[in-house]
Structure formats: C-alpha cells, structure tokens
Short mmCIF file of C-alpha atoms in Angstrom, two decimals:
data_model
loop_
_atom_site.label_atom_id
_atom_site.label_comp_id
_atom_site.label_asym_id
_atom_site.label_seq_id
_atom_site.Cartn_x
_atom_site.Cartn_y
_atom_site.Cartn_z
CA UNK R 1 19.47 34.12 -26.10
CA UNK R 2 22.37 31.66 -26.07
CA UNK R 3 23.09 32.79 -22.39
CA UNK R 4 19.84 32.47 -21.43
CA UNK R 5 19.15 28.83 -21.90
CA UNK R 6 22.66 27.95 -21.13
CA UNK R 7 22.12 29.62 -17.97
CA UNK R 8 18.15 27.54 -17.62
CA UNK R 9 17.65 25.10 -19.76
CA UNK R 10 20.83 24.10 -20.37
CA UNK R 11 23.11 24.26 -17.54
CA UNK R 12 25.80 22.19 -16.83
CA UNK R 13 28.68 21.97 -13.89
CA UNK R 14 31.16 24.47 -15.51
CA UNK R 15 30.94 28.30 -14.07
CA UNK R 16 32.42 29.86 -17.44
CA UNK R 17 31.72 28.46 -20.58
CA UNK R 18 28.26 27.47 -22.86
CA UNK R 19 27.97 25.10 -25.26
CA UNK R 20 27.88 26.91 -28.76
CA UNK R 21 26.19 24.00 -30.68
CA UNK R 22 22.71 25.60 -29.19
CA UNK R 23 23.51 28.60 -31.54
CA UNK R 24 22.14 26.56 -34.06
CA UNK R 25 18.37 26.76 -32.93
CA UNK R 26 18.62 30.45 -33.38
CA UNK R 27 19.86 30.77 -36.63
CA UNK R 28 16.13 31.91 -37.82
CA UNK R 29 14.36 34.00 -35.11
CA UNK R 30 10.91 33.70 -36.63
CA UNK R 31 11.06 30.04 -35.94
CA UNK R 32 12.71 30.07 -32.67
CA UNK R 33 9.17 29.37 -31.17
CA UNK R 34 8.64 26.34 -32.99
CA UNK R 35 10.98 24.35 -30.97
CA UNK R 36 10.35 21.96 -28.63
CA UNK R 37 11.94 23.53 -25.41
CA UNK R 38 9.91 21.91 -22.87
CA UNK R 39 11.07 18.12 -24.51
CA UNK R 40 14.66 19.65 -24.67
CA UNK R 41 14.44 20.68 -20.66
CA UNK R 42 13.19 17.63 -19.61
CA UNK R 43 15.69 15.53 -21.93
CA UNK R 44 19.08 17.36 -20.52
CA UNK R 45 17.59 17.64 -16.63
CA UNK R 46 16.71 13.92 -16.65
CA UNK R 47 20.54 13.20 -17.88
CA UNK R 48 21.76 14.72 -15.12
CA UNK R 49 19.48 13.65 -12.66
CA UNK R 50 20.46 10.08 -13.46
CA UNK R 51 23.90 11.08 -12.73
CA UNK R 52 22.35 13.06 -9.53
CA UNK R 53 21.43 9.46 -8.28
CA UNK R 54 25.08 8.12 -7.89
CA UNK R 55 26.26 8.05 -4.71
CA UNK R 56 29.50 9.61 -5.70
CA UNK R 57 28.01 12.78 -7.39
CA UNK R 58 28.28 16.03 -5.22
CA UNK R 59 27.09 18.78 -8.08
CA UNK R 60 23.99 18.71 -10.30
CA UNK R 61 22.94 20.62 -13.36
CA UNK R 62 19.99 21.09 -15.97
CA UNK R 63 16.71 23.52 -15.37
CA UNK R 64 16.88 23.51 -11.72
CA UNK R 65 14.39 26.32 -11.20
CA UNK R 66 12.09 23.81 -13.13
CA UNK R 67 12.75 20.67 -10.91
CA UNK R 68 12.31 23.18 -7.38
CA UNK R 69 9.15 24.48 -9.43
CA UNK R 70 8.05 20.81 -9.28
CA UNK R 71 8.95 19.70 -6.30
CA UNK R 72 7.24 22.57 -4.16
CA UNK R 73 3.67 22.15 -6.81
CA UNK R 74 3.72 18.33 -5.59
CA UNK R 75 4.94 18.38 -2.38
CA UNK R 76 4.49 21.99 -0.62
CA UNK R 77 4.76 20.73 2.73
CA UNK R 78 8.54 19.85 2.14
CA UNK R 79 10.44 22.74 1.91
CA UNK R 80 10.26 26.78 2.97
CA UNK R 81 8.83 29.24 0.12
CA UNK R 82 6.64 32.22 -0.78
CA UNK R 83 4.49 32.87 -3.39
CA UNK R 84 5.87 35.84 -5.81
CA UNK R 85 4.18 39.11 -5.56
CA UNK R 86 4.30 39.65 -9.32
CA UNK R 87 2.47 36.40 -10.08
CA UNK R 88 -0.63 36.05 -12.12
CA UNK R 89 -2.84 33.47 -13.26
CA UNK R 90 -1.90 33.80 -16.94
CA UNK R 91 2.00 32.98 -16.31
CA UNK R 92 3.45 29.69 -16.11
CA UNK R 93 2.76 27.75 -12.62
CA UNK R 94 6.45 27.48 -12.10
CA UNK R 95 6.72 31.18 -11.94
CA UNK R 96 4.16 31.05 -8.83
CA UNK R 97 6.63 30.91 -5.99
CA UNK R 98 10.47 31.28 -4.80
CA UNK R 99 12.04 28.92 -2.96
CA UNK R 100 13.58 29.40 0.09
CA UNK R 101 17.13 29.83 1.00
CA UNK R 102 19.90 28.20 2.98
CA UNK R 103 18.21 25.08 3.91
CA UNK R 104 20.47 22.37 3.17
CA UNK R 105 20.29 19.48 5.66
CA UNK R 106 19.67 16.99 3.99
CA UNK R 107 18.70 14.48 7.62
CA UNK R 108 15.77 16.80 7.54
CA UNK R 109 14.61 16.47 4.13
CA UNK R 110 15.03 12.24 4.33
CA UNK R 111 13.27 12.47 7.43
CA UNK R 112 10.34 14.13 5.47
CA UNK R 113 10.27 12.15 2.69
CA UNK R 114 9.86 8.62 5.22
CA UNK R 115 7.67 10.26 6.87
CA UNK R 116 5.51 11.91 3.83
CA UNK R 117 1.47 10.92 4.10
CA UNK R 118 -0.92 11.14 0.91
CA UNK R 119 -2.44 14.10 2.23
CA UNK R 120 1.40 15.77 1.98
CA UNK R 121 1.37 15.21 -1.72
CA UNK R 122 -0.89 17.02 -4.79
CA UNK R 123 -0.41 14.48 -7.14
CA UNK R 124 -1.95 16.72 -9.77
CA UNK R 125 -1.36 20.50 -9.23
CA UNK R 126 -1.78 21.37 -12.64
CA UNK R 127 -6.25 21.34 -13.24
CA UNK R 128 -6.49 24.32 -11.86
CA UNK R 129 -4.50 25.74 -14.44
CA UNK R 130 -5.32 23.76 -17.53
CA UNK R 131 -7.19 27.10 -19.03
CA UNK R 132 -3.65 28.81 -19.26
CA UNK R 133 -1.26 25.78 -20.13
CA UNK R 134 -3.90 22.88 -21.80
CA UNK R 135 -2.94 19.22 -21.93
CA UNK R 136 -1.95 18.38 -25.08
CA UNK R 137 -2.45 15.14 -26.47
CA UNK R 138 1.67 14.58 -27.43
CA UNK R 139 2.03 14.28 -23.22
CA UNK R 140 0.90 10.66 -23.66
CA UNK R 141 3.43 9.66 -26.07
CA UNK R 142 5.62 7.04 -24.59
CA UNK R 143 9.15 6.34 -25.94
CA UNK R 144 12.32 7.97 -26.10
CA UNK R 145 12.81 11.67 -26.72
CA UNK R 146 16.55 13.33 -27.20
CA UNK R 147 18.11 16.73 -27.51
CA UNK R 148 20.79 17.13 -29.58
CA UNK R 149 23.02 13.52 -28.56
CA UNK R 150 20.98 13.30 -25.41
CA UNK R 151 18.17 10.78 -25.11
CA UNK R 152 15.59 9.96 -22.25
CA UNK R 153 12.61 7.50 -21.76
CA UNK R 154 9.38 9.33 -21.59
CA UNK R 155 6.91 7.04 -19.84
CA UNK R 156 3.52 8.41 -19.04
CA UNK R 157 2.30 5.01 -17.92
CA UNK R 158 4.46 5.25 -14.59
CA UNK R 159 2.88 8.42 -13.56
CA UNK R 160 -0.80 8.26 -13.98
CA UNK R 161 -1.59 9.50 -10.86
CA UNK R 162 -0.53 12.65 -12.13
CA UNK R 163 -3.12 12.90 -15.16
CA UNK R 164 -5.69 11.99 -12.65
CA UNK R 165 -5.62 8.47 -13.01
CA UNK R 166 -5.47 5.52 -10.90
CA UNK R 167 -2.06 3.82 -10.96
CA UNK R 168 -1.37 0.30 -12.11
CA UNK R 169 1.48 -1.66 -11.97
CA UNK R 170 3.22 -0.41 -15.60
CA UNK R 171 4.59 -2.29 -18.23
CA UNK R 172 8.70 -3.03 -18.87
CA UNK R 173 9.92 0.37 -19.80
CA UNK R 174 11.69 -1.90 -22.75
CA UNK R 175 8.33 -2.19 -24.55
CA UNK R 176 8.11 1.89 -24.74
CA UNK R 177 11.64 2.64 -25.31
CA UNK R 178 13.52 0.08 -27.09
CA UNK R 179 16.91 -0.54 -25.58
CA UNK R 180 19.92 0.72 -27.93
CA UNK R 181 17.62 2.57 -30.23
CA UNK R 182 19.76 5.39 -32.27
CA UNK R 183 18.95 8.84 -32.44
CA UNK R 184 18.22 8.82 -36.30
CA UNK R 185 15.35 5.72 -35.18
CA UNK R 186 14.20 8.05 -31.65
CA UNK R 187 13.41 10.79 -35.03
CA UNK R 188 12.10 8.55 -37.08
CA UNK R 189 9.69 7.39 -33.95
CA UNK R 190 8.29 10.76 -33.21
CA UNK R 191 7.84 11.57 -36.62
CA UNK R 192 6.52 8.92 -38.09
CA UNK R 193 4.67 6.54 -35.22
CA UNK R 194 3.45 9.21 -32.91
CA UNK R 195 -0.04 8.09 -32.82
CA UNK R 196 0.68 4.39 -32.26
CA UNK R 197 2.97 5.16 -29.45
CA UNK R 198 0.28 7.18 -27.32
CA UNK R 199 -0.89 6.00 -24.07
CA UNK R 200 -4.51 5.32 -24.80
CA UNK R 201 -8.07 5.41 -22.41
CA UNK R 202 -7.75 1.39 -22.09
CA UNK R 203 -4.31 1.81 -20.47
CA UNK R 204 -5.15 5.01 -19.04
CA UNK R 205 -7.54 3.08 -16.66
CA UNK R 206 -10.38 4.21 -14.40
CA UNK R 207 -10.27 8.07 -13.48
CA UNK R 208 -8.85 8.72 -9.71
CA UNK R 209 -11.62 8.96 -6.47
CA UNK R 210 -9.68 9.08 -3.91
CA UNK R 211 -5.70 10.23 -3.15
CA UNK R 212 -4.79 6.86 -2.24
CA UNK R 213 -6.35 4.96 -4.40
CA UNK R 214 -4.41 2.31 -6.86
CA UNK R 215 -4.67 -0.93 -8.95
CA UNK R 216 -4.39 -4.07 -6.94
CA UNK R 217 -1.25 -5.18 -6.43
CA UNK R 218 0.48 -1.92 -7.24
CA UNK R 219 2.15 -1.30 -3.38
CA UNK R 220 3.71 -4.39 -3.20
CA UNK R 221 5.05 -4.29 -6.80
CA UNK R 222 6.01 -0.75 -5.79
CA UNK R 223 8.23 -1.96 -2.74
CA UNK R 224 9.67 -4.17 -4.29
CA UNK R 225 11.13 -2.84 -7.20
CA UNK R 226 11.93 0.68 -5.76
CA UNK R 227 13.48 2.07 -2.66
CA UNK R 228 10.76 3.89 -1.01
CA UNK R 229 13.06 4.48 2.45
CA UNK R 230 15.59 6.51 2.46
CA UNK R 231 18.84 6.65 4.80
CA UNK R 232 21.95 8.00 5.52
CA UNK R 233 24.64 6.99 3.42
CA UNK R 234 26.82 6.78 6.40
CA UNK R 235 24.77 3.87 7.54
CA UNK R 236 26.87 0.42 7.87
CA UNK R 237 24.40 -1.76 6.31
CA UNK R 238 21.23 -1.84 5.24
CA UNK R 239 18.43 -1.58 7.59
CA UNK R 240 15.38 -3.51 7.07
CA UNK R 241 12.88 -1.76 4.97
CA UNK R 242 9.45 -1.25 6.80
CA UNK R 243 6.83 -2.15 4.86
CA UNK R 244 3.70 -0.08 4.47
CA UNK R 245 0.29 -0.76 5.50
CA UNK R 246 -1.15 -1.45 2.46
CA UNK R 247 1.80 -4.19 1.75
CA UNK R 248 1.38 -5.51 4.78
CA UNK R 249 -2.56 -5.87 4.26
CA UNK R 250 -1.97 -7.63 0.74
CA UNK R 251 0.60 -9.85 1.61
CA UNK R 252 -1.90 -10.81 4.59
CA UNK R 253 -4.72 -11.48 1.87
CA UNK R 254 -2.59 -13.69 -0.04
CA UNK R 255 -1.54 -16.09 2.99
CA UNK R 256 -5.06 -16.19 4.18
CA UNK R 257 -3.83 -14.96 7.97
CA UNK R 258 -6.48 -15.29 10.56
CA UNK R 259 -7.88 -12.16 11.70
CA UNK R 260 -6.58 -11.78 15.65
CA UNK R 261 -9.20 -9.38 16.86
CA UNK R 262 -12.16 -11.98 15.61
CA UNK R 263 -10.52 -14.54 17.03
CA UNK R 264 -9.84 -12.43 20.43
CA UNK R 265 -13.71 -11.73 20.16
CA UNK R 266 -14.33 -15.90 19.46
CA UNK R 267 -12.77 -16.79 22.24
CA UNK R 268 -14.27 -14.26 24.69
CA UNK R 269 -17.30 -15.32 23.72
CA UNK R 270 -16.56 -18.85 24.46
CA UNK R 271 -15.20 -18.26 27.66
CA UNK R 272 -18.14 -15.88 28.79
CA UNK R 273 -20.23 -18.49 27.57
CA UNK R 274 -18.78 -21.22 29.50
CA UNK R 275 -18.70 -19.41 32.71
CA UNK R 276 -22.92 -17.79 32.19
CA UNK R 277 -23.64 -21.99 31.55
CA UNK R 278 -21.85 -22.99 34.87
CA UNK R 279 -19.42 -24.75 32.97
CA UNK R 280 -16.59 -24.07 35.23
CA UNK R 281 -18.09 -23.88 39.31
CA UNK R 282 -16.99 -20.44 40.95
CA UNK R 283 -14.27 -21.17 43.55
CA UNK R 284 -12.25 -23.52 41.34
CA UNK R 285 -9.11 -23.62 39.53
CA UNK R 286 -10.42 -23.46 35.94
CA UNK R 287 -13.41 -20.79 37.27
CA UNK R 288 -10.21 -18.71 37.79
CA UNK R 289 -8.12 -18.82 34.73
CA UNK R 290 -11.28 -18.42 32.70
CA UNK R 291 -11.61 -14.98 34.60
CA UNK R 292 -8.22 -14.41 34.07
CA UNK R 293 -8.38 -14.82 30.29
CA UNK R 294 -11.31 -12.52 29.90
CA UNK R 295 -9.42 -10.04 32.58
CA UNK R 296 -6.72 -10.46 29.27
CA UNK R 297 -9.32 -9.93 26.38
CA UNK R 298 -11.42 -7.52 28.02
CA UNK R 299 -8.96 -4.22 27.03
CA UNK R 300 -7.87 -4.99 24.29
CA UNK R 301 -10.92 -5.41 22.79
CA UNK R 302 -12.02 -2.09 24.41
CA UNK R 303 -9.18 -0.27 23.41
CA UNK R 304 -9.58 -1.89 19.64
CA UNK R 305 -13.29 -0.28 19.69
CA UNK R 306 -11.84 3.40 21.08
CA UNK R 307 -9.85 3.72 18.46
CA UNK R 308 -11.80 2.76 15.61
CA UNK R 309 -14.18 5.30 17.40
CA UNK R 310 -11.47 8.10 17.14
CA UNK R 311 -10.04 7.12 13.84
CA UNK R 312 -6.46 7.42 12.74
CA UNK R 313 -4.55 9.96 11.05
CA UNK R 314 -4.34 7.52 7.60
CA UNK R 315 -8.32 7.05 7.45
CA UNK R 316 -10.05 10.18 8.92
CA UNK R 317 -8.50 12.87 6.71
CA UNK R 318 -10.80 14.15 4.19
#
C-alpha cells in the first residue's frame, strides 16, 4: 500500500525512495477508508504544480494520472487519447481513457491553448456521472486544506463554471484562506467552522445557460489579473497581449465609442439624400465626390450585412 500511493498520490522527483511518514495512515486497515485521499491528492499535486509554474523547473511530481485525467475531461480536443476497453460506467471518470504517448512539443500545445474556443472546453464533465461519484456538500468549503506539512487554498468561488454556475469576478483569496494560518488553526478550521466556510446559493449565483456566459465585468477583470496568452520563453520581450472580444466590447461600453457601421449607414444616408434632393447638380465637382463617398460606403456596408448573414465561428455554434 505504501508503494502504491507513493507511486500515485504521492510522487515526488526521486526514482528510488518513498517517504515512510505515509506508513502512518495504515497503521489500522479497517480505517484506511476513512481518510481523506482525494483532499490529500489535490493538497501534494497543487504543491508541486506551483513549483511546475517557475520558469526554472524542468521535472514535476504529484498524481499525474489525475491532472492528465483532468485535463483530457475538460479539454478533449487538446491532446491524442483513447478510451479504455475495460471501462465502465460504475468506475471513476478518470479511469475512462489513456493518454497518448510521445507528444511532447510543447509550440503545439501553446498554440492550442491561444487558440482554444468555448466550444473546445466542457467546463463541467462530471453530470453525467453524478449517479456514480455524487457532489458532496464539503466541495464548497473554501479555505485551506493540508496533508501532513503541506497546505493549499481550496477556492470553489474561482471555478464556478465548473459546478454549473455562472462566473463572477471572486473575492481576495485572503478572505478564504487567511495568509500565515498554521496547520494546528487549517485543523481547527475544518473541524470546527466547516459550515460557515461553505460557498453558499447567494454566492453561488445564477445557474449557467449558455458556455460563454459570465458576470459583467468578469473578462476584463480576468485579463487583467491573469496571463491568458501564452509564449515562448525564448521570446525577447513581451509581446502585447491581444485582448479578447468580449474585453474589447466592455472597454468600448465604458468609453461610450461611437458605433462606426451606424455612422457609415448615417452618412450614406445623408449623402444619398443630398444627391435624390438635387443638392449637388450632376456634372459638378461636389456631384462627384458625393458619388465617390457612397462608391466608399457602398461595400462595406454590403460586406457588413453578408457576414452577419453567414455568421461567425464565435456566434453560430450551438
């Protein structure tokens, strides 16, 4: 058993030895399922991955068959795999497929991830499996949670989207997980304030409609506090971060920018009206560069009407 989860849960960056302090957790079989191993996973794979996110590290470790599990439920589009012949609907969902195998440029995978569309993502994989693995109500807690001299945040509020959700623009982590807390006060937490610490239906919000949909305000909070391009590390400085759509639209709302196309349509109109009203005699100088501003207006508003017609990949997917 100890090589089991030293070899899953557990792992770390040495090939030959375990860490014999888990010995301790098996010291009474019968109660060996009363543990809380999916906590304890997440705690020592979240350690590492915030090591993972230096630009120096070049190894990580934790339950890495977990983390590809997740990655290919949410985003199935972004690597190679096949579902496992042995799988059935009464085994956990991570146990559904096996990744793929010697795919390891990385160009590729940034590439993807810039690139990535909602329709690329399931933000929720898990409902259709909620008969087998229920949602328990200790998922909402918020706080810190450790394993053995390891602590980690665990902050619901960030991920709504995945509880099916709309997503807001989340409080300071600071207010869930107080900064410097000890691991005798992270115990005394759990145990005793539990039920205060929950996430609950007011901060939950309004259930999810539609893939895309979030709070006001959320994409350009979401842009600006995280780094939503990625790029080579090679690169000599850093490139200027394209916004997206929906951060351009806001920021557009909140300087009150004239719409172009209306005022492309105002000003054919004037012209056409000017020239239908004799305004400007036929044969003359200002007859012609009337005619040569509506020879201007004329495609682009034709084109703008096409491909409305047609749609676009971002607002014609189902």
């Amino acid at each position: 058993m100890l090589h089991l989860v030293c070899c899953t849960i557990f792992s770390n960056k040495s090939s030959y030895y375990a860490d014999v302090v888990y010995l301790q957790y098996f010291q009474d079989l019968s109660c060996v399922h009363e543990w809380n191993w999916g906590a304890a996973a997440v705690v020592h794979l979240q350690h590492y991955l915030d090591h993972g996110s230096a630009v120096s590290t070049t190894q990580m470790a934790g339950y890495m068959s977990f983390l590809q599990g997740w990655i290919i439920a949410h985003f199935p589009r972004l690597s190679v795999w096949v579902e496992a012949p042995r799988y059935t609907a009464n085994m956990p969902l991570n146990s559904k497929v096996v990744p793929g195998q010697g795919h390891k440029d990385a160009a590729g995978y940034r590439s993807s991830l810039d690139n990535i569309q909602t329709y690329d993502c399931v933000f929720s994989p898990y409902d259709a499996h909620r008969q087998v693995r229920p949602l328990i109500n200790a998922c909402w807690f918020s706080g810190w949670l450790r394993c053995g001299k390891l602590k980690a945040k665990h902050l619901p509020e960030r991920v709504l989207r995945q509880f099916q959700h709309v997503q807001g623009i989340p409080r300071n982590p600071s207010m869930s997980a107080t900064p410097g807390m000890n691991l005798c006060e992270i115990d005394r937490v759990f145990t005793e304030e539990l039920e205060l610490r929950m996430i609950d239906e007011e901060m939950r919000g309004r259930p999810v409609t539609s893939p895309w949909d979030t709070e006001p305000g959320y994409m350009s909070w979401f842009y600006r506090v995280s780094h939503p391009v990625m790029r080579p590390v090679e690169t000599p400085e850093s490139p200027p971060r394209p916004p997206n759509l929906e951060v351009l639209i806001e920021a557009a709302e909140a300087r009150n920018d004239p719409n172009l196309m209306q005022v492309c349509r105002s000003v054919k109109v004037e012209v056409e009206r000017a020239v239908r009203d004799g305004e400007a005699v036929e044969g003359t100088p200002i007859h012609g560069t009337l005619q040569r501003i509506l020879n201007l207006l004329n495609p682009i508003l034709a084109y703008r009407r096409i491909k409305r017609g047609k749609g676009t990949r971002y607002h014609t997917r189902g």
